[in-house]
């Protein structure tokens, strides 16, 4: 695109006839303007740069929402992030590409409790990566375990659970190897020396999440005071809410959090892991903290049958995934957009009569996936 | 003058928009021939802008060869403040039509040298060949643009301090907090608007009725600056019934008889460049 002075500049795209999800509302009469992968202010463009759009895209009345970010996904389409295969990056790339059709534009590949060899082999092969036509962006790895509670291990293999009682953060480093590509660590704060570990992790910019734990509210609050900011799949793999000790769930309404800080919590809204009434209670108690996650397993996108998840075997039947031969839930196989739709039905938090089916996925203003009907 | 009285605000807005639309199309603007339009802000012209946008979206009206000059802008308010006139024009008009940003002129209330900014504005108008149609409103104190009572009737674009009436009227846009309302503005002068080849003043609502009475049934007076247009060769006042409440019955009857109170004839369309029936122009 050449401007008045004849110099080439990046084209300005205008997405029209859309409803923009912003500030918890749907804006009907606004358009979305994008240039070089950034959203720009069209008023500024008009008055300061004296520019108008170079191209317009009619969104057909659809909703334009920020791309979904999945911070807990263990694999999918046959790929298991917790397996030390020869070509881990292809597996990550496959999942990254396939989840575009679910509306996910960034994700944290998640590794379940595994022996140190797995971490040492796999972690260096999952670097942070920007998204694009090739697939959703990798924000960093989510390490769920092995520093978790025995009683609340869920589908995590007991044999590989660990503690950092002996050497605190050094044990953490020894187990995982390098923390370079790590973004989130889920741990159980009742484990001895968690305070030091949480501080060390947060000092490195790693988000500490509480989960798979039997911590009571006081221990959980102390963990937050040490730097924890997230809860892994609220309600699941933790003590149930009790009116005299709300446990980790109580963090949603705790008054003992550091000032100005509030807690975020992941929820798997696949219709299986949590009763809709519980979903609503959490949302009403603390709407700004809710983060929908899929906790998807390698069986995502595949049919019923047996699949692996790290060191475990998982049985998939319909929308449920259990540790083979048990009734222990093992992740989920609901794609992110299904979770979002289910959440809409459960809580009615978005006022629209649309069905929230993903029509097209954009990363940095570039079309990276489109539904078949939309292509015509 | 012409006094066009419509039953209500919506009809008045539509009549005004159709008039502007017709004028632009009849002018046949093009590459070397721009139609220059003076534009107001405030609540009165909102309906008119909506209609113009509708005509544009229908494909009947293009602003590609239209140059606009706004009447005024607050001093000291950031350009992207939601109550600045830049924001008003962007949200209510420019973002919905195909005007070239280089042709949309609004005074810069944050210029380093305010008087130089005003002089430059006058120069731009001159370079554009003068204004073909200046659309304006009226304040409750009878002012045009920010030419407050006492403004010279031959004034040019300059810095003005706002009168208390104006500050009170604008307080509703600043959460009712008088201390937040800007006290100064840059404005085109009465003389600047008088230079336009044609002027259209939009006046709606009972709260403007007294100002309208003073402007057209009393003498030319610098205390009611809109009255200056009694001496302009081509001015139209477009109002709704409520705005005529302070006029003499005789005045209203006379002008209503001239225009048979119905919705104006269909507008021209740039698509067809033809028209059906007679027009009011």
PDB file of N, CA and C in Angstrom, chain B residues 13-101:
ATOM      1  N   UNK B  13     -35.141  15.996  11.170  1.00  0.00           N
ATOM      2  CA  UNK B  13     -33.814  15.454  10.862  1.00  0.00           C
ATOM      3  C   UNK B  13     -33.792  14.897   9.444  1.00  0.00           C
ATOM      4  N   UNK B  14     -34.854  14.186   9.112  1.00  0.00           N
ATOM      5  CA  UNK B  14     -34.900  13.565   7.784  1.00  0.00           C
ATOM      6  C   UNK B  14     -34.961  14.634   6.696  1.00  0.00           C
ATOM      7  N   UNK B  15     -35.766  15.667   6.909  1.00  0.00           N
ATOM      8  CA  UNK B  15     -35.887  16.731   5.923  1.00  0.00           C
ATOM      9  C   UNK B  15     -34.525  17.380   5.699  1.00  0.00           C
ATOM     10  N   UNK B  16     -33.855  17.673   6.774  1.00  0.00           N
ATOM     11  CA  UNK B  16     -32.552  18.323   6.673  1.00  0.00           C
ATOM     12  C   UNK B  16     -31.554  17.430   5.947  1.00  0.00           C
ATOM     13  N   UNK B  17     -31.556  16.142   6.282  1.00  0.00           N
ATOM     14  CA  UNK B  17     -30.606  15.222   5.654  1.00  0.00           C
ATOM     15  C   UNK B  17     -30.877  15.120   4.156  1.00  0.00           C
ATOM     16  N   UNK B  18     -32.158  15.068   3.800  1.00  0.00           N
ATOM     17  CA  UNK B  18     -32.496  14.975   2.385  1.00  0.00           C
ATOM     18  C   UNK B  18     -32.076  16.236   1.650  1.00  0.00           C
ATOM     19  N   UNK B  19     -32.216  17.345   2.308  1.00  0.00           N
ATOM     20  CA  UNK B  19     -31.815  18.601   1.680  1.00  0.00           C
ATOM     21  C   UNK B  19     -30.328  18.598   1.387  1.00  0.00           C
ATOM     22  N   UNK B  20     -29.555  18.202   2.391  1.00  0.00           N
ATOM     23  CA  UNK B  20     -28.094  18.150   2.228  1.00  0.00           C
ATOM     24  C   UNK B  20     -27.734  17.162   1.124  1.00  0.00           C
ATOM     25  N   UNK B  21     -28.384  16.011   1.160  1.00  0.00           N
ATOM     26  CA  UNK B  21     -28.122  14.970   0.164  1.00  0.00           C
ATOM     27  C   UNK B  21     -28.394  15.502  -1.239  1.00  0.00           C
ATOM     28  N   UNK B  22     -29.559  16.129  -1.401  1.00  0.00           N
ATOM     29  CA  UNK B  22     -29.912  16.684  -2.705  1.00  0.00           C
ATOM     30  C   UNK B  22     -28.893  17.692  -3.182  1.00  0.00           C
ATOM     31  N   UNK B  23     -28.511  18.559  -2.277  1.00  0.00           N
ATOM     32  CA  UNK B  23     -27.556  19.617  -2.622  1.00  0.00           C
ATOM     33  C   UNK B  23     -26.260  19.037  -3.140  1.00  0.00           C
ATOM     34  N   UNK B  24     -25.766  18.006  -2.442  1.00  0.00           N
ATOM     35  CA  UNK B  24     -24.480  17.413  -2.833  1.00  0.00           C
ATOM     36  C   UNK B  24     -24.609  16.771  -4.205  1.00  0.00           C
ATOM     37  N   UNK B  25     -25.676  16.028  -4.396  1.00  0.00           N
ATOM     38  CA  UNK B  25     -25.825  15.303  -5.664  1.00  0.00           C
ATOM     39  C   UNK B  25     -26.029  16.264  -6.824  1.00  0.00           C
ATOM     40  N   UNK B  26     -26.865  17.286  -6.610  1.00  0.00           N
ATOM     41  CA  UNK B  26     -27.119  18.262  -7.679  1.00  0.00           C
ATOM     42  C   UNK B  26     -25.836  18.960  -8.093  1.00  0.00           C
ATOM     43  N   UNK B  27     -24.942  19.141  -7.132  1.00  0.00           N
ATOM     44  CA  UNK B  27     -23.682  19.841  -7.371  1.00  0.00           C
ATOM     45  C   UNK B  27     -22.771  19.045  -8.296  1.00  0.00           C
ATOM     46  N   UNK B  28     -22.981  17.719  -8.341  1.00  0.00           N
ATOM     47  CA  UNK B  28     -22.165  16.804  -9.141  1.00  0.00           C
ATOM     48  C   UNK B  28     -20.689  16.932  -8.769  1.00  0.00           C
ATOM     49  N   UNK B  29     -20.346  16.598  -7.537  1.00  0.00           N
ATOM     50  CA  UNK B  29     -18.943  16.738  -7.111  1.00  0.00           C
ATOM     51  C   UNK B  29     -18.056  15.732  -7.839  1.00  0.00           C
ATOM     52  N   UNK B  30     -16.794  16.069  -7.960  1.00  0.00           N
ATOM     53  CA  UNK B  30     -15.861  15.183  -8.646  1.00  0.00           C
ATOM     54  C   UNK B  30     -14.437  15.520  -8.270  1.00  0.00           C
ATOM     55  N   UNK B  31     -13.509  14.888  -8.987  1.00  0.00           N
ATOM     56  CA  UNK B  31     -12.074  15.036  -8.705  1.00  0.00           C
ATOM     57  C   UNK B  31     -11.639  16.485  -8.515  1.00  0.00           C
ATOM     58  N   UNK B  32     -12.084  17.383  -9.407  1.00  0.00           N
ATOM     59  CA  UNK B  32     -11.610  18.770  -9.323  1.00  0.00           C
ATOM     60  C   UNK B  32     -12.693  19.692  -8.821  1.00  0.00           C
ATOM     61  N   UNK B  33     -13.710  19.081  -8.228  1.00  0.00           N
ATOM     62  CA  UNK B  33     -14.867  19.893  -7.875  1.00  0.00           C
ATOM     63  C   UNK B  33     -15.471  19.339  -6.584  1.00  0.00           C
ATOM     64  N   UNK B  34     -14.975  19.828  -5.462  1.00  0.00           N
ATOM     65  CA  UNK B  34     -15.438  19.324  -4.178  1.00  0.00           C
ATOM     66  C   UNK B  34     -16.597  20.144  -3.640  1.00  0.00           C
ATOM     67  N   UNK B  35     -17.529  19.459  -3.019  1.00  0.00           N
ATOM     68  CA  UNK B  35     -18.619  20.170  -2.340  1.00  0.00           C
ATOM     69  C   UNK B  35     -18.147  20.462  -0.922  1.00  0.00           C
ATOM     70  N   UNK B  36     -18.226  21.721  -0.494  1.00  0.00           N
ATOM     71  CA  UNK B  36     -17.755  22.041   0.852  1.00  0.00           C
ATOM     72  C   UNK B  36     -18.944  22.204   1.789  1.00  0.00           C
ATOM     73  N   UNK B  37     -18.866  21.530   2.891  1.00  0.00           N
ATOM     74  CA  UNK B  37     -19.969  21.454   3.841  1.00  0.00           C
ATOM     75  C   UNK B  37     -19.471  21.904   5.206  1.00  0.00           C
ATOM     76  N   UNK B  38     -20.197  22.819   5.831  1.00  0.00           N
ATOM     77  CA  UNK B  38     -19.873  23.192   7.202  1.00  0.00           C
ATOM     78  C   UNK B  38     -20.731  22.332   8.120  1.00  0.00           C
ATOM     79  N   UNK B  39     -20.158  21.843   9.221  1.00  0.00           N
ATOM     80  CA  UNK B  39     -20.898  20.894  10.053  1.00  0.00           C
ATOM     81  C   UNK B  39     -20.951  21.269  11.533  1.00  0.00           C
ATOM     82  N   UNK B  40     -22.057  20.946  12.203  1.00  0.00           N
ATOM     83  CA  UNK B  40     -22.211  21.240  13.631  1.00  0.00           C
ATOM     84  C   UNK B  40     -22.023  19.991  14.478  1.00  0.00           C
ATOM     85  N   UNK B  41     -22.078  20.186  15.808  1.00  0.00           N
ATOM     86  CA  UNK B  41     -22.100  19.055  16.738  1.00  0.00           C
ATOM     87  C   UNK B  41     -23.266  19.280  17.691  1.00  0.00           C
ATOM     88  N   UNK B  42     -23.343  18.464  18.744  1.00  0.00           N
ATOM     89  CA  UNK B  42     -24.439  18.639  19.697  1.00  0.00           C
ATOM     90  C   UNK B  42     -25.519  17.589  19.476  1.00  0.00           C
ATOM     91  N   UNK B  43     -26.579  17.664  20.271  1.00  0.00           N
ATOM     92  CA  UNK B  43     -27.610  16.628  20.163  1.00  0.00           C
ATOM     93  C   UNK B  43     -28.556  16.872  18.997  1.00  0.00           C
ATOM     94  N   UNK B  44     -28.750  18.134  18.613  1.00  0.00           N
ATOM     95  CA  UNK B  44     -29.710  18.416  17.554  1.00  0.00           C
ATOM     96  C   UNK B  44     -29.412  17.716  16.228  1.00  0.00           C
ATOM     97  N   UNK B  45     -28.174  17.780  15.727  1.00  0.00           N
ATOM     98  CA  UNK B  45     -27.951  17.186  14.403  1.00  0.00           C
ATOM     99  C   UNK B  45     -27.767  15.665  14.377  1.00  0.00           C
ATOM    100  N   UNK B  46     -27.864  14.991  15.521  1.00  0.00           N
ATOM    101  CA  UNK B  46     -27.610  13.544  15.537  1.00  0.00           C
ATOM    102  C   UNK B  46     -28.527  12.783  14.591  1.00  0.00           C
ATOM    103  N   UNK B  47     -29.811  13.149  14.600  1.00  0.00           N
ATOM    104  CA  UNK B  47     -30.772  12.461  13.732  1.00  0.00           C
ATOM    105  C   UNK B  47     -30.440  12.679  12.266  1.00  0.00           C
ATOM    106  N   UNK B  48     -29.990  13.897  11.971  1.00  0.00           N
ATOM    107  CA  UNK B  48     -29.633  14.233  10.593  1.00  0.00           C
ATOM    108  C   UNK B  48     -28.424  13.411  10.154  1.00  0.00           C
ATOM    109  N   UNK B  49     -27.423  13.295  11.033  1.00  0.00           N
ATOM    110  CA  UNK B  49     -26.236  12.495  10.686  1.00  0.00           C
ATOM    111  C   UNK B  49     -26.625  11.041  10.454  1.00  0.00           C
ATOM    112  N   UNK B  50     -27.520  10.530  11.285  1.00  0.00           N
ATOM    113  CA  UNK B  50     -27.937   9.129  11.121  1.00  0.00           C
ATOM    114  C   UNK B  50     -28.552   8.909   9.756  1.00  0.00           C
ATOM    115  N   UNK B  51     -29.356   9.873   9.333  1.00  0.00           N
ATOM    116  CA  UNK B  51     -30.008   9.740   8.037  1.00  0.00           C
ATOM    117  C   UNK B  51     -28.995   9.825   6.901  1.00  0.00           C
ATOM    118  N   UNK B  52     -28.049  10.714   7.024  1.00  0.00           N
ATOM    119  CA  UNK B  52     -27.024  10.845   5.982  1.00  0.00           C
ATOM    120  C   UNK B  52     -26.240   9.547   5.861  1.00  0.00           C
ATOM    121  N   UNK B  53     -25.951   8.935   7.009  1.00  0.00           N
ATOM    122  CA  UNK B  53     -25.224   7.669   7.008  1.00  0.00           C
ATOM    123  C   UNK B  53     -26.065   6.595   6.312  1.00  0.00           C
ATOM    124  N   UNK B  54     -27.361   6.631   6.590  1.00  0.00           N
ATOM    125  CA  UNK B  54     -28.262   5.663   5.955  1.00  0.00           C
ATOM    126  C   UNK B  54     -28.240   5.820   4.443  1.00  0.00           C
ATOM    127  N   UNK B  55     -28.286   7.077   3.972  1.00  0.00           N
ATOM    128  CA  UNK B  55     -28.270   7.287   2.522  1.00  0.00           C
ATOM    129  C   UNK B  55     -26.944   6.789   1.938  1.00  0.00           C
ATOM    130  N   UNK B  56     -25.884   7.007   2.691  1.00  0.00           N
ATOM    131  CA  UNK B  56     -24.580   6.546   2.220  1.00  0.00           C
ATOM    132  C   UNK B  56     -24.547   5.026   2.146  1.00  0.00           C
ATOM    133  N   UNK B  57     -25.032   4.367   3.188  1.00  0.00           N
ATOM    134  CA  UNK B  57     -24.984   2.908   3.209  1.00  0.00           C
ATOM    135  C   UNK B  57     -25.903   2.299   2.161  1.00  0.00           C
ATOM    136  N   UNK B  58     -26.928   3.037   1.759  1.00  0.00           N
ATOM    137  CA  UNK B  58     -27.816   2.551   0.700  1.00  0.00           C
ATOM    138  C   UNK B  58     -27.209   2.724  -0.677  1.00  0.00           C
ATOM    139  N   UNK B  59     -26.068   3.403  -0.702  1.00  0.00           N
ATOM    140  CA  UNK B  59     -25.442   3.637  -1.998  1.00  0.00           C
ATOM    141  C   UNK B  59     -25.960   4.874  -2.697  1.00  0.00           C
ATOM    142  N   UNK B  60     -26.779   5.682  -1.994  1.00  0.00           N
ATOM    143  CA  UNK B  60     -27.357   6.860  -2.640  1.00  0.00           C
ATOM    144  C   UNK B  60     -26.489   8.101  -2.511  1.00  0.00           C
ATOM    145  N   UNK B  61     -25.540   8.089  -1.626  1.00  0.00           N
ATOM    146  CA  UNK B  61     -24.778   9.315  -1.364  1.00  0.00           C
ATOM    147  C   UNK B  61     -23.335   8.976  -1.005  1.00  0.00           C
ATOM    148  N   UNK B  62     -22.396   9.635  -1.695  1.00  0.00           N
ATOM    149  CA  UNK B  62     -20.986   9.420  -1.382  1.00  0.00           C
ATOM    150  C   UNK B  62     -20.380  10.725  -0.892  1.00  0.00           C
ATOM    151  N   UNK B  63     -19.438  10.589   0.055  1.00  0.00           N
ATOM    152  CA  UNK B  63     -18.751  11.779   0.557  1.00  0.00           C
ATOM    153  C   UNK B  63     -17.316  11.841   0.036  1.00  0.00           C
ATOM    154  N   UNK B  64     -17.076  11.093  -1.015  1.00  0.00           N
ATOM    155  CA  UNK B  64     -15.715  11.009  -1.543  1.00  0.00           C
ATOM    156  C   UNK B  64     -15.219  12.376  -1.995  1.00  0.00           C
ATOM    157  N   UNK B  65     -16.117  13.157  -2.578  1.00  0.00           N
ATOM    158  CA  UNK B  65     -15.696  14.465  -3.084  1.00  0.00           C
ATOM    159  C   UNK B  65     -16.336  15.585  -2.280  1.00  0.00           C
ATOM    160  N   UNK B  66     -16.440  15.341  -0.982  1.00  0.00           N
ATOM    161  CA  UNK B  66     -16.985  16.359  -0.083  1.00  0.00           C
ATOM    162  C   UNK B  66     -15.899  16.761   0.901  1.00  0.00           C
ATOM    163  N   UNK B  67     -15.756  18.067   1.117  1.00  0.00           N
ATOM    164  CA  UNK B  67     -14.832  18.569   2.131  1.00  0.00           C
ATOM    165  C   UNK B  67     -15.678  19.123   3.262  1.00  0.00           C
ATOM    166  N   UNK B  68     -15.293  18.801   4.492  1.00  0.00           N
ATOM    167  CA  UNK B  68     -16.095  19.296   5.609  1.00  0.00           C
ATOM    168  C   UNK B  68     -15.272  20.194   6.516  1.00  0.00           C
ATOM    169  N   UNK B  69     -15.957  21.169   7.092  1.00  0.00           N
ATOM    170  CA  UNK B  69     -15.328  22.079   8.050  1.00  0.00           C
ATOM    171  C   UNK B  69     -16.249  22.153   9.260  1.00  0.00           C
ATOM    172  N   UNK B  70     -15.757  21.675  10.389  1.00  0.00           N
ATOM    173  CA  UNK B  70     -16.592  21.748  11.588  1.00  0.00           C
ATOM    174  C   UNK B  70     -16.557  23.156  12.176  1.00  0.00           C
ATOM    175  N   UNK B  71     -17.613  23.466  12.953  1.00  0.00           N
ATOM    176  CA  UNK B  71     -17.738  24.836  13.448  1.00  0.00           C
ATOM    177  C   UNK B  71     -16.777  25.152  14.565  1.00  0.00           C
ATOM    178  N   UNK B  72     -16.531  24.165  15.416  1.00  0.00           N
ATOM    179  CA  UNK B  72     -15.837  24.504  16.648  1.00  0.00           C
ATOM    180  C   UNK B  72     -15.189  23.279  17.290  1.00  0.00           C
ATOM    181  N   UNK B  73     -14.422  23.524  18.337  1.00  0.00           N
ATOM    182  CA  UNK B  73     -13.809  22.448  19.142  1.00  0.00           C
ATOM    183  C   UNK B  73     -13.390  23.061  20.459  1.00  0.00           C
ATOM    184  N   UNK B  74     -13.499  22.251  21.506  1.00  0.00           N
ATOM    185  CA  UNK B  74     -13.083  22.726  22.831  1.00  0.00           C
ATOM    186  C   UNK B  74     -11.579  22.950  22.880  1.00  0.00           C
ATOM    187  N   UNK B  75     -11.169  23.870  23.732  1.00  0.00           N
ATOM    188  CA  UNK B  75      -9.739  24.082  23.949  1.00  0.00           C
ATOM    189  C   UNK B  75      -9.298  23.258  25.145  1.00  0.00           C
ATOM    190  N   UNK B  76      -8.171  22.600  25.007  1.00  0.00           N
ATOM    191  CA  UNK B  76      -7.581  21.896  26.146  1.00  0.00           C
ATOM    192  C   UNK B  76      -8.114  20.499  26.390  1.00  0.00           C
ATOM    193  N   UNK B  77      -9.102  20.069  25.657  1.00  0.00           N
ATOM    194  CA  UNK B  77      -9.621  18.712  25.837  1.00  0.00           C
ATOM    195  C   UNK B  77      -8.808  17.793  24.916  1.00  0.00           C
ATOM    196  N   UNK B  78      -8.301  16.665  25.403  1.00  0.00           N
ATOM    197  CA  UNK B  78      -7.525  15.792  24.516  1.00  0.00           C
ATOM    198  C   UNK B  78      -8.371  15.358  23.324  1.00  0.00           C
ATOM    199  N   UNK B  79      -7.724  15.204  22.197  1.00  0.00           N
ATOM    200  CA  UNK B  79      -8.464  14.898  20.982  1.00  0.00           C
ATOM    201  C   UNK B  79      -9.286  13.618  21.108  1.00  0.00           C
ATOM    202  N   UNK B  80      -8.750  12.631  21.879  1.00  0.00           N
ATOM    203  CA  UNK B  80      -9.486  11.367  21.987  1.00  0.00           C
ATOM    204  C   UNK B  80     -10.398  11.310  23.216  1.00  0.00           C
ATOM    205  N   UNK B  81     -10.597  12.443  23.875  1.00  0.00           N
ATOM    206  CA  UNK B  81     -11.561  12.494  24.976  1.00  0.00           C
ATOM    207  C   UNK B  81     -12.940  12.198  24.400  1.00  0.00           C
ATOM    208  N   UNK B  82     -13.745  11.390  25.101  1.00  0.00           N
ATOM    209  CA  UNK B  82     -15.048  11.038  24.506  1.00  0.00           C
ATOM    210  C   UNK B  82     -15.966  12.228  24.224  1.00  0.00           C
ATOM    211  N   UNK B  83     -15.735  13.360  24.872  1.00  0.00           N
ATOM    212  CA  UNK B  83     -16.600  14.515  24.620  1.00  0.00           C
ATOM    213  C   UNK B  83     -15.990  15.548  23.679  1.00  0.00           C
ATOM    214  N   UNK B  84     -14.810  15.246  23.144  1.00  0.00           N
ATOM    215  CA  UNK B  84     -14.238  16.214  22.199  1.00  0.00           C
ATOM    216  C   UNK B  84     -15.062  16.174  20.928  1.00  0.00           C
ATOM    217  N   UNK B  85     -15.020  17.242  20.153  1.00  0.00           N
ATOM    218  CA  UNK B  85     -15.798  17.255  18.919  1.00  0.00           C
ATOM    219  C   UNK B  85     -15.154  16.364  17.853  1.00  0.00           C
ATOM    220  N   UNK B  86     -13.844  16.090  18.009  1.00  0.00           N
ATOM    221  CA  UNK B  86     -13.222  15.110  17.121  1.00  0.00           C
ATOM    222  C   UNK B  86     -13.870  13.743  17.341  1.00  0.00           C
ATOM    223  N   UNK B  87     -14.020  13.355  18.611  1.00  0.00           N
ATOM    224  CA  UNK B  87     -14.644  12.071  18.915  1.00  0.00           C
ATOM    225  C   UNK B  87     -16.076  12.037  18.423  1.00  0.00           C
ATOM    226  N   UNK B  88     -16.778  13.128  18.656  1.00  0.00           N
ATOM    227  CA  UNK B  88     -18.173  13.214  18.219  1.00  0.00           C
ATOM    228  C   UNK B  88     -18.276  12.971  16.716  1.00  0.00           C
ATOM    229  N   UNK B  89     -17.466  13.681  15.969  1.00  0.00           N
ATOM    230  CA  UNK B  89     -17.559  13.566  14.513  1.00  0.00           C
ATOM    231  C   UNK B  89     -17.124  12.187  14.034  1.00  0.00           C
ATOM    232  N   UNK B  90     -16.119  11.615  14.673  1.00  0.00           N
ATOM    233  CA  UNK B  90     -15.683  10.275  14.283  1.00  0.00           C
ATOM    234  C   UNK B  90     -16.793   9.267  14.531  1.00  0.00           C
ATOM    235  N   UNK B  91     -17.321   9.262  15.756  1.00  0.00           N
ATOM    236  CA  UNK B  91     -18.302   8.250  16.136  1.00  0.00           C
ATOM    237  C   UNK B  91     -19.646   8.426  15.465  1.00  0.00           C
ATOM    238  N   UNK B  92     -20.045   9.679  15.271  1.00  0.00           N
ATOM    239  CA  UNK B  92     -21.387   9.918  14.739  1.00  0.00           C
ATOM    240  C   UNK B  92     -21.428  10.110  13.236  1.00  0.00           C
ATOM    241  N   UNK B  93     -20.296  10.260  12.604  1.00  0.00           N
ATOM    242  CA  UNK B  93     -20.335  10.509  11.179  1.00  0.00           C
ATOM    243  C   UNK B  93     -19.166   9.895  10.400  1.00  0.00           C
ATOM    244  N   UNK B  94     -17.945  10.389  10.634  1.00  0.00           N
ATOM    245  CA  UNK B  94     -16.830  10.026   9.752  1.00  0.00           C
ATOM    246  C   UNK B  94     -16.605   8.529   9.625  1.00  0.00           C
ATOM    247  N   UNK B  95     -16.744   7.791  10.742  1.00  0.00           N
ATOM    248  CA  UNK B  95     -16.401   6.368  10.646  1.00  0.00           C
ATOM    249  C   UNK B  95     -17.405   5.570   9.832  1.00  0.00           C
ATOM    250  N   UNK B  96     -18.578   6.196   9.562  1.00  0.00           N
ATOM    251  CA  UNK B  96     -19.610   5.457   8.834  1.00  0.00           C
ATOM    252  C   UNK B  96     -19.674   5.809   7.357  1.00  0.00           C
ATOM    253  N   UNK B  97     -18.902   6.809   6.941  1.00  0.00           N
ATOM    254  CA  UNK B  97     -19.006   7.248   5.543  1.00  0.00           C
ATOM    255  C   UNK B  97     -17.630   7.212   4.886  1.00  0.00           C
ATOM    256  N   UNK B  98     -17.607   7.528   3.588  1.00  0.00           N
ATOM    257  CA  UNK B  98     -16.375   7.359   2.817  1.00  0.00           C
ATOM    258  C   UNK B  98     -15.632   8.673   2.600  1.00  0.00           C
ATOM    259  N   UNK B  99     -15.639   9.539   3.594  1.00  0.00           N
ATOM    260  CA  UNK B  99     -14.925  10.806   3.416  1.00  0.00           C
ATOM    261  C   UNK B  99     -13.420  10.562   3.525  1.00  0.00           C
ATOM    262  N   UNK B 100     -12.656  11.297   2.728  1.00  0.00           N
ATOM    263  CA  UNK B 100     -11.192  11.234   2.792  1.00  0.00           C
ATOM    264  C   UNK B 100     -10.748  11.978   4.052  1.00  0.00           C
ATOM    265  N   UNK B 101      -9.956  11.326   4.925  1.00  0.00           N
ATOM    266  CA  UNK B 101      -9.560  12.006   6.166  1.00  0.00           C
ATOM    267  C   UNK B 101      -8.869  13.348   5.932  1.00  0.00           C
TER     268      UNK B 101
END
